[in-house]
Amino acid sequence: MIIIHPQTKTMGWCLNISLSLVLFQFISNVSSDTPANCTFEDIVGKWTFNVGKGNQERNLNCSFFDASYATHQLKIQLIYPDVAVDDFGNKGFWTLIYNQGFEVVIAGRKYFAFSKYKSQTSFCHETEPGWSHNVLGRDWACFYGSKEGDHIYKPDKPIVVDTSLRFSQGINSHELVSSINHARQLPWTASYYPQFEGLSMEDFIMMAGGPASRIGRRPKPIPLTQRHRDLMAALPGSFDWRDVQGVNYVSPVRNQGSCGSCYAFGSLAMAEARVRIQTNNTQKPIFSTQDIVECSEYSQGCSGGFPYLIGGKYAEDFGLADEGCNPYKGKDGKCQTDSNCRRHYFTGYRYVGGYYGGCNEAVMMEAIYKRGPVAVGFEVYPDLMSYKSGIYHHAFTSGRFEPFELTNHAVMVVGWGTTADGDKYWAVKNSWGTGWGNDGYFLIRRGTDECGIESMAAETEPILSW
């Protein structure tokens, strides 16, 4: 028996790694700082931001920052769900970023930091050193935040793993495929994939986001109001950006391989599609996911990340590079993006619905129809690995120990529809290659928040460049 903690040195979503190697990685990373697990209840309240010297360049290193470097303080009240007010009376916006940290926009400046995590404990009343800059993306400074009142310590709950179990049994197995295909009234079919032969539970976790991608408490979609119902009634019964009057605005399906980079593929696919839409397909960029893996401080490479921070904040603060500037390798490493390559910038990044927890079926449909595909994270179970066709909903498990089954895999929703039998679905682009599913896509049940897919979509808007 081995005891491990569910959060390793990763912070996000997203083969062939042996069980012994994975367990070694788990154990060796336990002593490292990793993402926190902090909720709305932990974060709302009055904060003091200790801010350092301003007018710095955007590549400044904030990892060292502490109180001795602060030049001034800012008091900010964070009010549920998205209102920020400072001591000068300025009113602004804030949002929780999953369970990992938060961002505040007030008085013309943005403040972003991850919540503090150390020794397998979340310190939700403090932040790690973070970054601040004005809304123009200039005048950068480091800061860290501390919350007034009681200290909030949240230790991880260790998970006991019986290493004698064969985790590969039940994942991509002929037995599981047969069970799915012989189940009565199940609206989807399964297939055995030779490329996933011998896949273990740990391998699957890496493909689906990594053990630290679990969100302690996922928000529920906001209830549908009459306004939402009227909005959906005004939209088409089916819509798909792959075929808008015979035109495809979606970039090709790619394969993340053994790197937990689904967050980069999902968010950059959204960015690529939205550029195509904005330019009527006269520009068809493929953005470098390797640039994200190697160069972004807003994520941790092959260990994970989040679309809000990559397709959104990173794309606005640093811009996205073309694939040729740093071709995909599927592994971590020193930043090797060609510094002479131009960057493509985006703005207006946000959670669909306006803030974390403000999403639902109606606002997702509106965002997709009016502005383009959206990036989403959803809870991944092992039966998805065997999906071939139809409308997926979670129905089967491997029957084995699944401590990390609620990982958050990042994908892109390109549209929606309804079958002749009245079954509603989302059409989703995955990053497991064209040999999986329906040429790399799958359908998933719509209107029921299946696997949490309607709870926290993210979007961004391109800044046109030539």
Coordinates of C-alpha atoms in Angstrom, one line a residue:
M1 CA 0.0 0.0 0.0
I2 CA 1.1 3.5 -0.8
I3 CA -0.3 6.8 0.6
I4 CA -0.3 9.7 -1.8
H5 CA -1.9 13.1 -2.0
P6 CA -4.3 13.9 -4.8
Q7 CA -2.5 17.1 -5.8
T8 CA 0.9 16.8 -7.3
K9 CA 3.0 19.6 -8.8
T10 CA 0.3 20.4 -11.4
M11 CA -2.5 22.8 -11.7
G12 CA -4.8 21.9 -14.4
W13 CA -6.5 19.6 -16.9
C14 CA -5.3 17.0 -19.0
L15 CA 0.7 7.6 -22.5
N16 CA 2.1 4.9 -21.7
I17 CA 3.7 5.6 -18.3
S18 CA 4.3 2.6 -16.1
L19 CA 2.5 2.4 -12.7
S20 CA 5.8 2.4 -10.9
L21 CA 7.0 5.6 -12.7
V22 CA 3.7 7.4 -12.0
L23 CA 3.8 6.5 -8.3
F24 CA 7.4 7.6 -8.1
Q25 CA 6.4 11.0 -9.7
F26 CA 3.5 11.3 -7.2
I27 CA 5.8 10.7 -4.2
S28 CA 8.7 12.8 -5.4
N29 CA 6.4 15.8 -6.1
V30 CA 4.5 15.7 -2.8
S31 CA 7.0 18.0 -1.2
S32 CA 6.6 20.6 -3.9
D33 CA 4.4 23.6 -3.9
T34 CA 1.2 22.8 -5.8
P35 CA -2.2 24.3 -6.5
A36 CA -4.6 25.1 -3.7
N37 CA -8.2 24.1 -3.3
C38 CA -10.1 27.3 -2.2
T39 CA -13.7 28.1 -2.7
F40 CA -15.9 31.3 -2.9
E41 CA -16.5 31.0 0.9
D42 CA -12.7 31.0 1.5
I43 CA -12.0 34.0 -0.7
V44 CA -14.8 36.5 -0.2
G45 CA -13.9 39.2 2.4
K46 CA -11.5 42.0 2.9
W47 CA -8.0 41.7 1.5
T48 CA -4.8 43.6 1.7
F49 CA -2.7 43.6 -1.5
N50 CA 1.0 44.3 -0.8
V51 CA 2.2 45.8 -4.1
G52 CA 5.8 46.3 -5.3
K53 CA 7.5 48.9 -7.5
G54 CA 5.5 49.6 -10.7
N55 CA 6.5 50.5 -14.2
Q56 CA 8.2 47.2 -14.7
E57 CA 8.3 45.0 -17.9
R58 CA 5.9 42.1 -18.3
N59 CA 8.7 39.5 -18.0
L60 CA 9.5 40.5 -14.4
N61 CA 10.1 37.6 -12.0
C62 CA 7.7 37.7 -9.0
S63 CA 8.7 34.4 -7.5
F64 CA 10.9 36.0 -4.9
F65 CA 8.4 38.7 -3.8
D66 CA 7.5 39.2 -0.2
A67 CA 6.6 42.1 2.2
S68 CA 10.1 43.5 2.2
Y69 CA 9.7 44.5 -1.4
A70 CA 6.2 46.1 -1.1
T71 CA 6.0 49.9 -1.7
H72 CA 2.4 50.3 -0.9
Q73 CA -0.8 48.5 0.2
L74 CA -4.3 48.4 -1.3
K75 CA -7.4 47.3 0.6
I76 CA -10.0 45.5 -1.4
Q77 CA -13.3 44.0 -0.4
L78 CA -14.3 40.9 -2.5
I79 CA -18.1 40.4 -2.5
Y80 CA -19.9 37.3 -3.8
P81 CA -20.0 36.5 -6.7
D82 CA -18.1 39.1 -8.7
V83 CA -18.0 42.6 -7.1
A84 CA -14.8 44.2 -5.8
V85 CA -14.6 47.5 -3.9
D86 CA -11.4 49.3 -2.8
D87 CA -11.0 51.8 0.1
F88 CA -11.2 54.7 -2.3
G89 CA -14.7 53.7 -3.2
N90 CA -13.8 52.4 -6.7
K91 CA -16.0 49.5 -7.8
G92 CA -14.6 46.7 -9.9
F93 CA -14.8 43.1 -10.8
W94 CA -13.3 39.8 -9.5
T95 CA -13.6 36.2 -10.3
L96 CA -12.5 33.0 -8.7
I97 CA -10.3 31.0 -11.1
Y98 CA -11.5 27.4 -10.5
N99 CA -10.2 26.5 -7.0
Q100 CA -6.7 27.7 -7.7
G101 CA -6.7 31.5 -7.3
F102 CA -8.5 34.7 -8.3
E103 CA -8.2 37.8 -10.4
V104 CA -9.4 41.3 -9.6
V105 CA -9.9 44.2 -12.0
I106 CA -10.3 47.6 -10.4
A107 CA -9.3 51.2 -10.9
G108 CA -7.7 50.4 -14.3
R109 CA -5.5 47.6 -13.0
K110 CA -5.6 43.8 -12.9
Y111 CA -4.3 41.6 -10.0
F112 CA -3.9 37.9 -10.5
A113 CA -2.4 35.3 -8.1
F114 CA -2.7 31.6 -7.2
S115 CA -3.8 30.8 -3.7
K116 CA -1.0 29.7 -1.4
Y117 CA -0.2 26.0 -1.2
K118 CA 2.5 24.5 0.9
S119 CA 3.2 21.1 2.5
Q120 CA 0.0 19.6 1.1
T121 CA -2.1 22.4 2.7
S122 CA -4.1 25.2 1.1
F123 CA -3.7 28.6 2.8
C124 CA -6.8 30.2 1.4
H125 CA -6.2 33.5 3.4
E126 CA -3.0 34.1 1.4
T127 CA -1.8 34.2 -2.1
E128 CA 1.4 33.1 -3.8
P129 CA 3.4 36.1 -5.3
G130 CA 1.3 37.3 -8.2
W131 CA 1.3 39.8 -11.0
S132 CA -0.4 43.2 -11.4
H133 CA -0.5 45.4 -14.5
N134 CA -2.8 48.1 -15.9
V135 CA -5.6 47.1 -18.3
L136 CA -3.4 48.1 -21.2
G137 CA -1.0 45.3 -20.4
R138 CA 1.8 47.7 -19.3
D139 CA 3.3 49.0 -16.0
W140 CA 3.7 45.6 -14.3
A141 CA 4.3 45.0 -10.6
C142 CA 4.5 42.1 -8.2
F143 CA 2.1 41.7 -5.3
Y144 CA 0.8 39.3 -2.8
G145 CA -2.5 39.3 -0.9
S146 CA -3.6 38.4 2.6
K147 CA -7.1 38.2 3.9
E148 CA -8.3 39.8 7.1
G149 CA -9.9 37.6 9.8
D150 CA -9.5 33.9 10.6
H151 CA -6.8 32.0 8.8
I152 CA -8.0 29.2 6.5
Y153 CA -6.0 26.1 6.4
K154 CA -7.2 23.1 4.3
P155 CA -5.0 20.0 4.4
D156 CA -5.2 17.6 1.5
K157 CA -6.8 14.2 2.2
P158 CA -4.3 11.5 1.4
I159 CA -5.5 8.6 -0.8
V160 CA -4.5 5.1 -0.1
V161 CA -3.6 3.2 -3.3
D162 CA -3.5 -0.6 -3.4
T163 CA -0.6 -1.1 -5.9
S164 CA -1.6 -4.7 -6.3
L165 CA -4.6 -3.7 -8.4
R166 CA -4.3 -3.9 -12.2
F167 CA -5.6 -0.4 -13.0
S168 CA -5.5 -1.2 -16.8
Q169 CA -8.4 -3.7 -16.4
G170 CA -11.6 -2.1 -17.4
I171 CA -10.1 0.9 -19.2
N172 CA -10.3 0.5 -23.0
S173 CA -11.0 -3.2 -22.4
H174 CA -13.0 -5.5 -24.6
E175 CA -15.2 -6.3 -21.6
L176 CA -16.1 -2.6 -21.0
V177 CA -16.8 -2.0 -24.7
S178 CA -19.1 -5.1 -24.8
S179 CA -20.9 -4.0 -21.7
I180 CA -21.6 -0.5 -23.2
N181 CA -22.7 -1.8 -26.6
H182 CA -25.1 -4.3 -25.1
A183 CA -26.6 -2.0 -22.6
R184 CA -30.3 -1.2 -23.2
Q185 CA -31.3 2.3 -24.3
L186 CA -27.8 3.7 -24.0
P187 CA -27.5 6.4 -26.6
W188 CA -23.9 5.9 -27.5
T189 CA -21.6 3.1 -28.7
A190 CA -18.1 2.2 -27.7
S191 CA -15.0 0.9 -29.5
Y192 CA -11.8 -0.8 -28.6
Y193 CA -8.8 1.4 -29.5
P194 CA -5.5 -0.5 -30.2
Q195 CA -3.5 2.7 -29.6
F196 CA -4.6 2.6 -26.0
E197 CA -3.6 -1.0 -25.4
G198 CA -2.4 -1.5 -21.8
L199 CA -3.5 1.9 -20.7
S200 CA -3.4 2.1 -16.9
M201 CA -5.5 4.3 -14.7
E202 CA -2.6 6.6 -14.1
D203 CA -2.0 6.9 -17.9
F204 CA -5.7 7.8 -18.4
I205 CA -5.4 10.4 -15.6
M206 CA -2.6 12.1 -17.5
M207 CA -4.6 12.2 -20.7
A208 CA -7.6 13.5 -18.9
G209 CA -5.9 16.3 -17.0
G210 CA -3.7 14.9 -14.2
P211 CA -4.5 14.2 -10.5
A212 CA -4.2 17.8 -9.4
S213 CA -6.9 18.9 -11.9
R214 CA -9.7 17.8 -9.6
I215 CA -11.8 20.7 -8.4
G216 CA -12.9 20.3 -4.8
R217 CA -16.4 21.6 -5.5
R218 CA -17.5 22.3 -9.0
P219 CA -20.0 25.2 -9.4
K220 CA -23.5 24.2 -10.7
P221 CA -24.9 26.0 -13.7
I222 CA -27.1 29.0 -12.7
P223 CA -30.8 28.1 -12.9
L224 CA -32.6 28.8 -16.2
T225 CA -34.8 31.9 -16.0
Q226 CA -37.5 32.9 -18.5
R227 CA -35.0 35.2 -20.1
H228 CA -32.7 32.2 -20.7
R229 CA -35.6 30.1 -22.1
D230 CA -36.5 33.0 -24.5
L231 CA -32.9 33.3 -25.5
M232 CA -32.7 29.5 -26.4
A233 CA -36.0 29.7 -28.2
A234 CA -34.6 32.5 -30.5
L235 CA -31.5 30.4 -31.4
P236 CA -31.4 27.7 -34.1
G237 CA -32.3 24.1 -33.0
S238 CA -28.9 23.0 -34.2
F239 CA -25.7 24.9 -35.0
D240 CA -22.1 23.8 -35.7
W241 CA -19.1 26.0 -36.6
R242 CA -17.8 23.1 -38.7
D243 CA -20.7 23.7 -41.2
V244 CA -22.1 27.2 -41.4
Q245 CA -23.7 27.3 -44.8
G246 CA -21.2 24.8 -46.0
V247 CA -18.1 26.6 -44.5
N248 CA -15.9 25.1 -41.8
Y249 CA -14.4 27.6 -39.3
V250 CA -12.7 25.0 -37.0
S251 CA -9.0 24.1 -37.2
P252 CA -7.9 20.5 -37.5
V253 CA -8.0 18.0 -34.6
R254 CA -4.7 17.5 -32.9
N255 CA -3.2 14.9 -30.5
Q256 CA -1.8 16.0 -27.1
G257 CA -0.1 12.6 -26.7
S258 CA 1.4 11.8 -23.3
C259 CA 1.6 15.4 -22.2
G260 CA -1.2 16.8 -20.0
S261 CA -1.7 19.8 -22.3
C262 CA -5.4 19.5 -23.1
Y263 CA -5.9 22.9 -21.5
A264 CA -3.6 24.4 -24.2
F265 CA -5.1 22.5 -27.1
G266 CA -8.7 23.3 -26.0
S267 CA -8.1 27.0 -25.4
L268 CA -5.9 27.5 -28.5
A269 CA -8.5 25.7 -30.7
M270 CA -11.0 28.2 -29.5
A271 CA -8.7 31.0 -30.3
E272 CA -7.9 29.6 -33.8
A273 CA -11.6 29.2 -34.6
R274 CA -12.5 32.7 -33.5
V275 CA -9.7 34.2 -35.7
R276 CA -11.2 32.2 -38.6
I277 CA -14.6 33.5 -37.8
Q278 CA -13.5 37.1 -37.4
T279 CA -11.6 37.1 -40.7
N280 CA -14.1 35.0 -42.7
N281 CA -11.4 32.2 -43.0
T282 CA -8.9 34.5 -44.6
Q283 CA -6.6 33.8 -41.6
K284 CA -6.2 30.2 -40.5
P285 CA -3.6 30.2 -37.7
I286 CA -2.4 27.2 -35.8
F287 CA -1.1 28.4 -32.5
S288 CA 1.9 26.8 -30.7
T289 CA 0.8 24.7 -27.8
Q290 CA 4.5 24.0 -27.0
D291 CA 4.9 27.8 -26.4
I292 CA 2.3 27.4 -23.6
V293 CA 3.9 24.2 -22.3
E294 CA 7.4 25.7 -22.1
C295 CA 6.9 29.4 -21.6
S296 CA 3.7 30.2 -19.7
E297 CA 4.0 31.1 -16.0
Y298 CA 0.2 30.9 -15.8
S299 CA 0.4 27.1 -16.1
Q300 CA 2.7 24.2 -15.4
G301 CA 3.5 22.7 -18.8
C302 CA 2.6 19.0 -19.2
S303 CA 1.3 19.0 -15.7
G304 CA -1.7 21.1 -16.4
G305 CA -3.4 24.5 -16.7
F306 CA -6.7 26.2 -17.3
P307 CA -8.3 27.7 -20.4
Y308 CA -9.3 31.0 -18.6
L309 CA -5.6 31.7 -18.0
I310 CA -4.2 30.5 -21.3
G311 CA -6.7 31.2 -24.1
G312 CA -7.6 34.3 -22.1
K313 CA -5.1 35.9 -19.8
Y314 CA -1.9 34.6 -21.4
A315 CA -3.2 35.4 -24.9
E316 CA -3.9 39.0 -23.7
D317 CA -0.8 39.6 -21.7
F318 CA 1.8 37.8 -23.8
G319 CA 0.1 36.8 -27.1
L320 CA 0.0 33.5 -28.9
A321 CA 2.8 32.3 -31.2
D322 CA 2.3 30.4 -34.4
E323 CA 3.0 26.6 -34.4
G324 CA 6.1 27.1 -36.5
C325 CA 7.7 29.3 -33.9
N326 CA 7.8 26.4 -31.5
P327 CA 6.5 23.1 -32.9
Y328 CA 4.7 20.7 -30.5
K329 CA 7.0 18.2 -28.7
G330 CA 4.6 17.0 -26.1
K331 CA 7.1 17.4 -23.2
D332 CA 8.3 20.0 -20.8
G333 CA 11.5 22.0 -21.3
K334 CA 13.1 25.4 -21.4
C335 CA 11.2 28.0 -23.4
Q336 CA 12.4 27.7 -27.0
T337 CA 9.9 29.9 -28.9
D338 CA 11.5 32.0 -31.6
S339 CA 11.7 35.5 -30.1
N340 CA 11.5 37.0 -33.6
C341 CA 8.0 35.5 -34.2
R342 CA 5.1 37.9 -33.9
R343 CA 2.4 37.4 -31.3
H344 CA -1.3 37.3 -31.8
Y345 CA -3.2 39.0 -29.1
F346 CA -6.7 38.5 -27.6
T347 CA -8.8 40.4 -25.2
G348 CA -12.1 40.3 -23.3
Y349 CA -11.4 36.9 -21.7
R350 CA -14.0 35.8 -19.3
Y351 CA -16.1 32.9 -18.0
V352 CA -19.2 32.5 -20.1
G353 CA -21.9 34.0 -18.0
G354 CA -19.6 36.7 -16.7
Y355 CA -17.9 35.1 -13.8
Y356 CA -16.9 31.7 -12.4
G357 CA -20.2 30.0 -11.5
G358 CA -22.4 32.1 -13.9
C359 CA -22.6 29.6 -16.7
N360 CA -25.5 27.5 -18.0
E361 CA -26.8 25.9 -21.2
A362 CA -28.4 29.1 -22.5
V363 CA -25.5 31.5 -22.1
M364 CA -23.2 28.8 -23.7
M365 CA -25.4 28.6 -26.7
E366 CA -25.5 32.4 -27.0
A367 CA -21.7 32.7 -26.8
I368 CA -21.1 29.9 -29.3
Y369 CA -23.7 31.3 -31.8
K370 CA -22.7 35.0 -31.5
R371 CA -18.9 34.8 -31.0
G372 CA -17.6 31.3 -31.7
P373 CA -16.7 28.0 -30.0
V374 CA -15.9 28.0 -26.3
A375 CA -13.4 26.1 -24.2
V376 CA -14.8 24.0 -21.4
G377 CA -13.6 21.6 -18.7
F378 CA -15.7 18.6 -17.6
E379 CA -15.4 15.6 -15.4
V380 CA -13.8 12.7 -17.2
Y381 CA -14.6 9.1 -16.4
P382 CA -12.8 6.0 -17.9
D383 CA -15.7 5.0 -20.1
L384 CA -15.2 8.1 -22.3
M385 CA -11.9 6.5 -23.5
S386 CA -14.0 3.9 -25.3
Y387 CA -16.5 6.4 -27.0
K388 CA -17.1 5.9 -30.7
S389 CA -20.4 7.5 -31.6
G390 CA -23.7 8.7 -30.2
I391 CA -24.5 11.0 -27.4
Y392 CA -22.2 10.3 -24.4
H393 CA -23.2 10.3 -20.8
H394 CA -21.3 8.6 -18.0
A395 CA -22.7 5.1 -17.4
F396 CA -19.9 2.7 -16.9
T397 CA -16.9 2.5 -14.6
S398 CA -14.0 0.0 -14.7
G399 CA -15.2 -1.6 -11.5
R400 CA -11.7 -0.8 -10.1
F401 CA -10.3 1.8 -7.7
E402 CA -10.7 5.2 -9.4
P403 CA -9.4 7.8 -6.9
F404 CA -8.9 10.5 -9.5
E405 CA -11.9 9.9 -11.8
L406 CA -13.2 13.5 -11.4
T407 CA -10.4 15.0 -13.4
N408 CA -11.1 18.0 -15.6
H409 CA -10.4 17.6 -19.2
A410 CA -10.3 20.7 -21.4
V411 CA -12.0 20.5 -24.8
M412 CA -13.8 22.9 -27.2
V413 CA -17.6 23.0 -27.8
V414 CA -18.2 23.8 -31.5
G415 CA -22.0 23.6 -31.5
W416 CA -25.2 21.8 -30.5
G417 CA -28.1 19.9 -31.8
T418 CA -31.1 17.6 -31.1
T419 CA -31.8 14.1 -32.5
A420 CA -35.0 13.0 -34.1
D421 CA -35.9 11.4 -30.7
G422 CA -35.5 14.7 -29.0
D423 CA -32.1 14.0 -27.3
K424 CA -30.2 17.2 -26.9
Y425 CA -26.4 17.3 -27.3
W426 CA -23.2 19.4 -27.5
A427 CA -20.7 18.8 -30.3
V428 CA -17.2 18.7 -28.9
K429 CA -13.7 18.8 -30.3
N430 CA -11.2 16.6 -28.3
S431 CA -7.4 16.5 -28.5
W432 CA -6.9 12.7 -28.6
G433 CA -6.3 12.6 -32.4
T434 CA -8.6 11.8 -35.3
G435 CA -8.4 8.1 -34.6
W436 CA -10.5 8.5 -31.6
G437 CA -14.3 9.0 -31.5
N438 CA -15.9 10.5 -34.6
D439 CA -12.8 11.8 -36.3
G440 CA -11.7 13.3 -33.0
Y441 CA -15.1 14.7 -32.0
F442 CA -17.8 13.4 -29.6
L443 CA -21.3 14.3 -28.7
I444 CA -22.3 14.7 -25.0
R445 CA -25.8 15.2 -23.5
R446 CA -26.9 18.8 -23.3
G447 CA -29.2 20.6 -20.8
T448 CA -28.4 18.3 -17.8
D449 CA -24.8 19.5 -17.0
E450 CA -23.5 16.1 -18.0
C451 CA -20.2 15.6 -16.3
G452 CA -20.2 19.3 -15.4
I453 CA -19.8 20.5 -19.0
E454 CA -22.2 23.4 -18.5
S455 CA -20.6 24.8 -15.4
M456 CA -17.5 26.8 -16.4
A457 CA -17.0 27.6 -20.1
A458 CA -14.5 30.2 -21.0
E459 CA -14.1 32.5 -24.0
T460 CA -11.9 35.2 -25.5
E461 CA -12.0 37.6 -28.4
P462 CA -9.2 38.1 -31.1
I463 CA -7.6 41.4 -31.7
L464 CA -7.3 41.5 -35.5
S465 CA -3.8 41.7 -36.9
W466 CA -2.3 41.4 -40.4

